[in-house]
Short mmCIF file of C-alpha atoms and ligand atoms in Angstrom, two decimals:
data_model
loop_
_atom_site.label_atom_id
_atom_site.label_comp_id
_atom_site.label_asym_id
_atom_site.label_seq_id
_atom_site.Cartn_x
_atom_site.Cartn_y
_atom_site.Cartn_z
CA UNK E 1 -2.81 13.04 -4.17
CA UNK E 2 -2.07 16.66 -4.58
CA UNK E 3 -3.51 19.51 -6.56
CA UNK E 4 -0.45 18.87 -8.84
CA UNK E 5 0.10 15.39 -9.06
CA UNK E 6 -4.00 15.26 -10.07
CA UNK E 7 -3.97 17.70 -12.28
CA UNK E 8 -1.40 15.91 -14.03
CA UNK E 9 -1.94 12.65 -13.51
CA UNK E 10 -2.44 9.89 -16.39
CA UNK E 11 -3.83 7.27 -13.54
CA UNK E 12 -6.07 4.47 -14.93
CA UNK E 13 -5.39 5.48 -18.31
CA UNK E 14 -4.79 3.51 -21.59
CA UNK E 15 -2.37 4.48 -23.91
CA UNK E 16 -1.22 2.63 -27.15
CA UNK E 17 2.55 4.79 -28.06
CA UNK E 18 3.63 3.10 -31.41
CA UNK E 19 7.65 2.89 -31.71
CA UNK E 20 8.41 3.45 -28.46
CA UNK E 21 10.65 0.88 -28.06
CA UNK E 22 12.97 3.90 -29.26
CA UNK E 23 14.00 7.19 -28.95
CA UNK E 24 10.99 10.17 -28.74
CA UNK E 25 8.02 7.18 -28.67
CA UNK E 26 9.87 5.86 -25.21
CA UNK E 27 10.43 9.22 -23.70
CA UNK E 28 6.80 9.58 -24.36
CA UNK E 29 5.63 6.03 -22.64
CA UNK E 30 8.22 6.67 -20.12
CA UNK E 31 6.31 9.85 -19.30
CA UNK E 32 2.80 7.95 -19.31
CA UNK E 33 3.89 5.00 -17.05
CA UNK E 34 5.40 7.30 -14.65
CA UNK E 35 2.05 8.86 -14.53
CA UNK E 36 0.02 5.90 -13.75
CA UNK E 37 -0.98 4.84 -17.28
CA UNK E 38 -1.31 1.47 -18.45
CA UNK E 39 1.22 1.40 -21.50
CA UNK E 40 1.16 -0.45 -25.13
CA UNK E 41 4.08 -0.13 -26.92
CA UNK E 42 4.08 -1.09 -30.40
CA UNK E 43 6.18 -1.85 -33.26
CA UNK E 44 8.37 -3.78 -35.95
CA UNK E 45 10.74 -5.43 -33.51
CA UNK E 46 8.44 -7.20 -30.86
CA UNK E 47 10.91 -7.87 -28.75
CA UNK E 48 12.73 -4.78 -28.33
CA UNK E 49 8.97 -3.54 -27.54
CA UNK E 50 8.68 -6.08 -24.80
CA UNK E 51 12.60 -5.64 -23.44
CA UNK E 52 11.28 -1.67 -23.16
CA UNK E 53 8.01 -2.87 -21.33
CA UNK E 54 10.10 -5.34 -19.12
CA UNK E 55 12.39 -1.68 -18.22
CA UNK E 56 9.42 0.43 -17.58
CA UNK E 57 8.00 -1.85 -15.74
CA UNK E 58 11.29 -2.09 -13.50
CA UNK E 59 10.92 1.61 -12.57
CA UNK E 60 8.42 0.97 -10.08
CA UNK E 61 6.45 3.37 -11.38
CA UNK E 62 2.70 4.05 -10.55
CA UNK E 63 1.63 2.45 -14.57
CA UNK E 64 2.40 -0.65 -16.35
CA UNK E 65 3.94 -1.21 -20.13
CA UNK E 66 3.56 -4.17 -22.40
CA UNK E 67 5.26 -4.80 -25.85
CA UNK E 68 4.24 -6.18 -29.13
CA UNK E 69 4.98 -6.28 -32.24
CA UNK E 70 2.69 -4.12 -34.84
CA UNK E 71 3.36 -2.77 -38.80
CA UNK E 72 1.51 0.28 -39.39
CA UNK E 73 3.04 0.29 -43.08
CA UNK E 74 0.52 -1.47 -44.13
CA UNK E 75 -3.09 -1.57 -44.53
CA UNK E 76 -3.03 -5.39 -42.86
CA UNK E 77 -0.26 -4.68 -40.79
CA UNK E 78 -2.88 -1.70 -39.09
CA UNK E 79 -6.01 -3.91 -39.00
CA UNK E 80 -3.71 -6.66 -36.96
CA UNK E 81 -2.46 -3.87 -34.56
CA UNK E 82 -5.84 -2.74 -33.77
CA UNK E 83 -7.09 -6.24 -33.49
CA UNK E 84 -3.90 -6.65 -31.14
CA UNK E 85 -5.01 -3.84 -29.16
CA UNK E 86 -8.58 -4.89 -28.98
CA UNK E 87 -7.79 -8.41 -27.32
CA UNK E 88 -5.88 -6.44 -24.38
CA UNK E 89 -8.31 -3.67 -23.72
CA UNK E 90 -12.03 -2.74 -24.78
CA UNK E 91 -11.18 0.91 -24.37
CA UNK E 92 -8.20 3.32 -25.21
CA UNK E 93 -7.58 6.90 -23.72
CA UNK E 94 -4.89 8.05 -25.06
CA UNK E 95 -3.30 7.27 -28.98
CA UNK E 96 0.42 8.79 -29.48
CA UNK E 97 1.18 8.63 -33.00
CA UNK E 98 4.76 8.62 -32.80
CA UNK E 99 6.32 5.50 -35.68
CA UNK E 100 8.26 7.28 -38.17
CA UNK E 101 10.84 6.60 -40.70
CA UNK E 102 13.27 9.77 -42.63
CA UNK E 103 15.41 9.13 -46.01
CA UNK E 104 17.99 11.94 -46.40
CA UNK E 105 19.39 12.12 -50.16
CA UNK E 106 20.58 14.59 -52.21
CA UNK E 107 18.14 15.71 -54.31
CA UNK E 108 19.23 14.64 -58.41
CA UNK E 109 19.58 10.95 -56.67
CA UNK E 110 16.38 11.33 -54.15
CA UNK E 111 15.10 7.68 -54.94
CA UNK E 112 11.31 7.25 -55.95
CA UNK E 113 10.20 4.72 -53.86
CA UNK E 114 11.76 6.39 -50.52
CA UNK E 115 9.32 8.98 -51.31
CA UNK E 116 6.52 6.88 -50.91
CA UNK E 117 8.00 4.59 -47.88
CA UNK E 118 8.39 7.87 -45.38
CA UNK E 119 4.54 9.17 -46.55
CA UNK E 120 3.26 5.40 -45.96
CA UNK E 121 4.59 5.51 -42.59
CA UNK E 122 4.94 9.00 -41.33
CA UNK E 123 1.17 10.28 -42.89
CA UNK E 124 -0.64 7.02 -44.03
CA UNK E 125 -0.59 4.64 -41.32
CA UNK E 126 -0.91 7.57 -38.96
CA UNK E 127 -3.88 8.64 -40.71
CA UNK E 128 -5.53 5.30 -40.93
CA UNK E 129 -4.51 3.66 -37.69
CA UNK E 130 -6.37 6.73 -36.11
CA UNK E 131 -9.06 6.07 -38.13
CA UNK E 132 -9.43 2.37 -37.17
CA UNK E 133 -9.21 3.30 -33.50
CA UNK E 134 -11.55 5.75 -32.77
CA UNK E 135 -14.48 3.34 -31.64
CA UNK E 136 -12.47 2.48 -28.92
CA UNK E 137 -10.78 6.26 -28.37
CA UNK E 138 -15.00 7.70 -28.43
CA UNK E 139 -15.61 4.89 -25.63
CA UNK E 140 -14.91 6.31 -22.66
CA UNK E 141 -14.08 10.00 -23.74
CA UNK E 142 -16.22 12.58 -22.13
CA UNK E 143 -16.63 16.71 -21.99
CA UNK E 144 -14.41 16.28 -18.80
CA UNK E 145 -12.07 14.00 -19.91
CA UNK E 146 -11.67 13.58 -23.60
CA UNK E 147 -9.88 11.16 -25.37
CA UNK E 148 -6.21 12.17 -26.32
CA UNK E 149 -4.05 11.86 -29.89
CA UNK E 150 -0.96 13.33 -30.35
CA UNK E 151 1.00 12.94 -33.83
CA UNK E 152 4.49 13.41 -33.89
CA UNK E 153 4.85 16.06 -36.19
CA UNK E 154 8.56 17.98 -36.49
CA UNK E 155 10.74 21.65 -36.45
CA UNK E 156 11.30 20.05 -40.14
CA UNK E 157 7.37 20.23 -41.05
CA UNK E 158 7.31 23.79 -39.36
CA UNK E 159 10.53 25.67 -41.01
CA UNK E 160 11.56 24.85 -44.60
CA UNK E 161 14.98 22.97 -43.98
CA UNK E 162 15.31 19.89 -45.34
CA UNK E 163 18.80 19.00 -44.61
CA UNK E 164 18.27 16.15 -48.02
CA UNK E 165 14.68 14.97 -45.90
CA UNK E 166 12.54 15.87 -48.49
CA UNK E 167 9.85 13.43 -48.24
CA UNK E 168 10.22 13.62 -44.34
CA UNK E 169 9.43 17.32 -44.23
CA UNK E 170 6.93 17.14 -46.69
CA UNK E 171 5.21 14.27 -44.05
CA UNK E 172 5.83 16.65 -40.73
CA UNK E 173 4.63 19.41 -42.47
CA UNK E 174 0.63 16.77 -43.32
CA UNK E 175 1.01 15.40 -40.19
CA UNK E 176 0.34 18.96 -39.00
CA UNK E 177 -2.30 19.87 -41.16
CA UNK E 178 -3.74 16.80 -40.41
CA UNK E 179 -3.45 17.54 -37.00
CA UNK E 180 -5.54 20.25 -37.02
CA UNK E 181 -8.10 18.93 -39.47
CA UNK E 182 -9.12 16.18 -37.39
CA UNK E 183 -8.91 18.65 -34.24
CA UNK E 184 -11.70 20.88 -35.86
CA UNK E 185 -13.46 17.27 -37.05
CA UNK E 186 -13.04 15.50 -33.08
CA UNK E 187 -14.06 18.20 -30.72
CA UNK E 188 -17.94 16.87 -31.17
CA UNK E 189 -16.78 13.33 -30.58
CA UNK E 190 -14.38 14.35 -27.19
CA UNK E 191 -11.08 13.59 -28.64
CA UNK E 192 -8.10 16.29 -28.78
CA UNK E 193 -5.75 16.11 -31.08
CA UNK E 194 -2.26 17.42 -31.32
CA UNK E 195 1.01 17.23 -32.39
CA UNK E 196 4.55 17.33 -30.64
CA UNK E 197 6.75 19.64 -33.22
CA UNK E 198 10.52 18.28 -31.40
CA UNK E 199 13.80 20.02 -32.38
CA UNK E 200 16.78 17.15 -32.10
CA UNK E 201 17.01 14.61 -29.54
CA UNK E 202 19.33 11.43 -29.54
CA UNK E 203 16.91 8.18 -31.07
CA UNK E 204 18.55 5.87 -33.94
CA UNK E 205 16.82 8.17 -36.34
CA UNK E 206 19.32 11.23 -35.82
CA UNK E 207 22.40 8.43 -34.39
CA UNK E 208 23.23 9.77 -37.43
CA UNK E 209 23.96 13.16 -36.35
CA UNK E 210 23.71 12.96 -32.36
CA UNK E 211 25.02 9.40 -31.59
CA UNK E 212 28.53 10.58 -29.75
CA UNK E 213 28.87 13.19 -27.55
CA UNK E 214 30.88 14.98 -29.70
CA UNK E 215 27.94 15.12 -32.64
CA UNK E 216 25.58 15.91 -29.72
CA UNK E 217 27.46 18.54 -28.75
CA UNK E 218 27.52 19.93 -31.94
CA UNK E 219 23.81 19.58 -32.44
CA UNK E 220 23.46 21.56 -29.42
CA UNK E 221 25.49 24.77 -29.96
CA UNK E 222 23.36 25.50 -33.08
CA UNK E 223 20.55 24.86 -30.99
CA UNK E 224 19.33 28.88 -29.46
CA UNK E 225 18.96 26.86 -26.02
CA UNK E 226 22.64 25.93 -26.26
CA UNK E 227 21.18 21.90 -25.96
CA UNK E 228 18.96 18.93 -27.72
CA UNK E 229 16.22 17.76 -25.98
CA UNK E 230 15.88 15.40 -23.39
CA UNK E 231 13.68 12.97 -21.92
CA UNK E 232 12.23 14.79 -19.72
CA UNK E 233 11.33 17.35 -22.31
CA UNK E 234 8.43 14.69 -24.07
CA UNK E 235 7.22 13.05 -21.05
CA UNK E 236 6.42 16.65 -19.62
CA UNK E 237 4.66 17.24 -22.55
CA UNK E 238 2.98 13.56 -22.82
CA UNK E 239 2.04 14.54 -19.35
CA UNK E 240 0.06 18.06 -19.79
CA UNK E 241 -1.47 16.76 -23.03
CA UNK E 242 -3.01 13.45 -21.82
CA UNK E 243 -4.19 14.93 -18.45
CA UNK E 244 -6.90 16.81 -16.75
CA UNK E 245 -4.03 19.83 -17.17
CA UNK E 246 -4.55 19.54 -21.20
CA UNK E 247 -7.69 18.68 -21.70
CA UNK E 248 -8.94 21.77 -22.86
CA UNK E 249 -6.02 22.19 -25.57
CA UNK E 250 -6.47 20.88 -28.95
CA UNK E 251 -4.99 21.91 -32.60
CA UNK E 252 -2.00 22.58 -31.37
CA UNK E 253 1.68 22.11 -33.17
CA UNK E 254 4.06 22.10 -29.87
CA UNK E 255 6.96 23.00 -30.66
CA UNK E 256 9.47 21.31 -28.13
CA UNK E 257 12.44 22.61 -29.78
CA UNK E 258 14.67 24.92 -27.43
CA UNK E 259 13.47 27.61 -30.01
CA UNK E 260 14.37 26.27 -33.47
CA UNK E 261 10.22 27.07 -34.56
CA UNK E 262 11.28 30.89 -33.94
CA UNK E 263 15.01 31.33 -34.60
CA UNK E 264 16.04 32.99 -37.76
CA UNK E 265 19.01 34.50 -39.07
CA UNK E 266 17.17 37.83 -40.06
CA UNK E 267 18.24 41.61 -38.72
CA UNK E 268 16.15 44.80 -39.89
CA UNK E 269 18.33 47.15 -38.50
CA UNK E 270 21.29 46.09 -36.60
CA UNK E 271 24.29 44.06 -37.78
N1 NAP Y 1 14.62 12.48 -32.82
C1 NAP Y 1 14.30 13.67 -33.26
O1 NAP Y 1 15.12 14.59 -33.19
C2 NAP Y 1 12.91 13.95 -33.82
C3 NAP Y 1 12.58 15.28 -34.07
C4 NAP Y 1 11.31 15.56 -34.56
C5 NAP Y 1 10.41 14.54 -34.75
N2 NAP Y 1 10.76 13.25 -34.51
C6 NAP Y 1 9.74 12.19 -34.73
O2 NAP Y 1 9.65 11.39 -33.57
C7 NAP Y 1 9.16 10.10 -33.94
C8 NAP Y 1 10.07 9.05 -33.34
O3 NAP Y 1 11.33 9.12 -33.99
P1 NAP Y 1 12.73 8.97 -33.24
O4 NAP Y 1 13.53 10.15 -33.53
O5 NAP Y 1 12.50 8.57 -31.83
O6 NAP Y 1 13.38 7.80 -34.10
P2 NAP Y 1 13.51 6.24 -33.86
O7 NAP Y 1 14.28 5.97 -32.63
O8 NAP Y 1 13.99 5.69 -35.14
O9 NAP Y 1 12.00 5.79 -33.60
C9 NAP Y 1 11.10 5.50 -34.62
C10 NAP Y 1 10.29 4.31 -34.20
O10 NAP Y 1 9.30 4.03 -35.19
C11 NAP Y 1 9.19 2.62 -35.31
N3 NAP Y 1 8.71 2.30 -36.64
C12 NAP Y 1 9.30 2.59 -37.83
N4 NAP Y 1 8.60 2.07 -38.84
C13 NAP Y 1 7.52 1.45 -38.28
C14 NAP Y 1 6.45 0.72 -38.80
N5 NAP Y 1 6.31 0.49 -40.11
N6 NAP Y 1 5.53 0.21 -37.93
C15 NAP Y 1 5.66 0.39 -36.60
N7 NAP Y 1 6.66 1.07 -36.05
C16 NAP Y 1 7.59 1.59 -36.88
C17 NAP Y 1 10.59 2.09 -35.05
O11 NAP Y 1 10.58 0.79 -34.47
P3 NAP Y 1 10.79 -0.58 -35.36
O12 NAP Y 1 12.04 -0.41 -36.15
O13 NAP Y 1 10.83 -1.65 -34.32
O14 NAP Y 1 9.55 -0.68 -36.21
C18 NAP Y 1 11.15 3.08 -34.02
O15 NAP Y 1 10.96 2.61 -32.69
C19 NAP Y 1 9.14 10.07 -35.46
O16 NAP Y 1 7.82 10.30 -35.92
C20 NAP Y 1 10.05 11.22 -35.84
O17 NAP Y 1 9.76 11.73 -37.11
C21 NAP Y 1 12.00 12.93 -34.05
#
């Protein structure tokens, strides 16, 4: 292998992605299996987490994927993932935090419980189902080669826009505070932890807003890099973070974005 493909290289790996049957969480297990990780891919629909594992497999790639279904709503529904994972594998390398759920609403009819459904997922079960697996993250993680968590945090948690999200930005905006709490916390037990900070990319979250080509489009021109992000974009990421090439980086908030983190309408002293 060379210098590249090493440094870079997931090989041998475990990784548990939850909802990656989808959107970001697939570009991110995409990334891993072409990297030579062993892939779990969790979440509500089993079988569109299995249909994805059947498709990654397909790529001929140097990993493997396998789907399941798993709830991290709920207290129960995160004990039976992590007793899921634990009957496939005694150790895990790699967790990617990436299930989330938005409500947009304007905000006199913003309904109470929505509130509390996007925390539960987005902070909650992140929080917890971390929690629950870091006997098996602290297994095999070393000095060299430390365990690896990345949360999916948002542009939404890092600039106030909340486009009717509230309770979504609110969540980004803990999941990277919490990102860097448990960074400070893990360094002792060889785990890094950070957190992807995306701008838009096409997943049935933002169909909403990016599902033709025309929205897409759209999306794009307001974006500074004139596009929305692509695959590519979060497995490269996935990649550096999970590797030898990232294993020295921790606390971070990436912002994969095309910009969005620094863009601003402001001008001191020209029109
Ligand atoms: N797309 C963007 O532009 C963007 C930008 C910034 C951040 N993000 C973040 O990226 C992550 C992925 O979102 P996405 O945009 O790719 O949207 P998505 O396609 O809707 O993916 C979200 C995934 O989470 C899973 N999920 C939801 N509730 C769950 C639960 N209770 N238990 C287990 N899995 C659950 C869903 O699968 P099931 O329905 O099968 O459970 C789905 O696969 C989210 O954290 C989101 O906030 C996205």
């Amino acid at each position: 292998m060379g210098y590249v493909d090493d440094l870079f290289s997931v090989k041998g790996k475990v990784a548990l992605v939850t909802g990656a049957a989808t959107g970001i969480g697939r570009m991110a297990a995409t990334g891993l299996v072409q990297g030579g990780a062993r892939v779990l891919i969790a979440s509500r629909k089993g079988d569109a987490c299995e249909a994805v594992a059947a498709e990654l497999n397909a790529l001929g790639a140097a990993g493997s994927a396998e789907g399941f279904a798993a709830d991290v709503s709920t207290e129960e529904g995160i004990a039976a993932l992590v007793e899921e994972v634990k009957s496939r594998t005694d150790t895990l390398h790699i967790l990617v935090n990436n299930a989330g759920v938005s409500w947009g609403a304007k905000l006199e009819e913003f309904p109470y419980a929505a509130w509390a459904k996007v925390l539960n997922v987005n902070v909650t079960g992140l929080f917890h189902l971390t929690r629950e697996l870091l006997p098996m993250l602290e297994k095999d993680a070393s000095i060299d080669d430390p365990a690896r968590i990345v949360n999916l945090g948002s542009v939404m948690g890092t600039q106030p826009m909340a486009d009717g999200a509230y309770s979504y930005t609110a969540s980004k905006a803990a999941v990277h505070h919490l990102t860097r709490t448990l960074a400070s916390e893990f360094g002792e037990r060889r785990i890094t932890v950070n957190a992807f900070a995306p701008g838009p990319f096409q997943s049935r979250m933002t169909a909403f807003a990016t599902a033709t080509d025309e929205q897409a489009a759209d999306v794009a021109s307001r974006n500074p890099s004139g596009r929305i992000g692509r695959v590519d974009d979060i497995a490269g990421s996935t990649l550096y973070l999970c590797s030898r090439a990232g294993s020295y980086v921790t606390g971070a908030i990436l912002p994969i974005d095309g910009g969005e983190s620094v863009h601003h309408g402001l001008r001191l002293f020209k029109e």
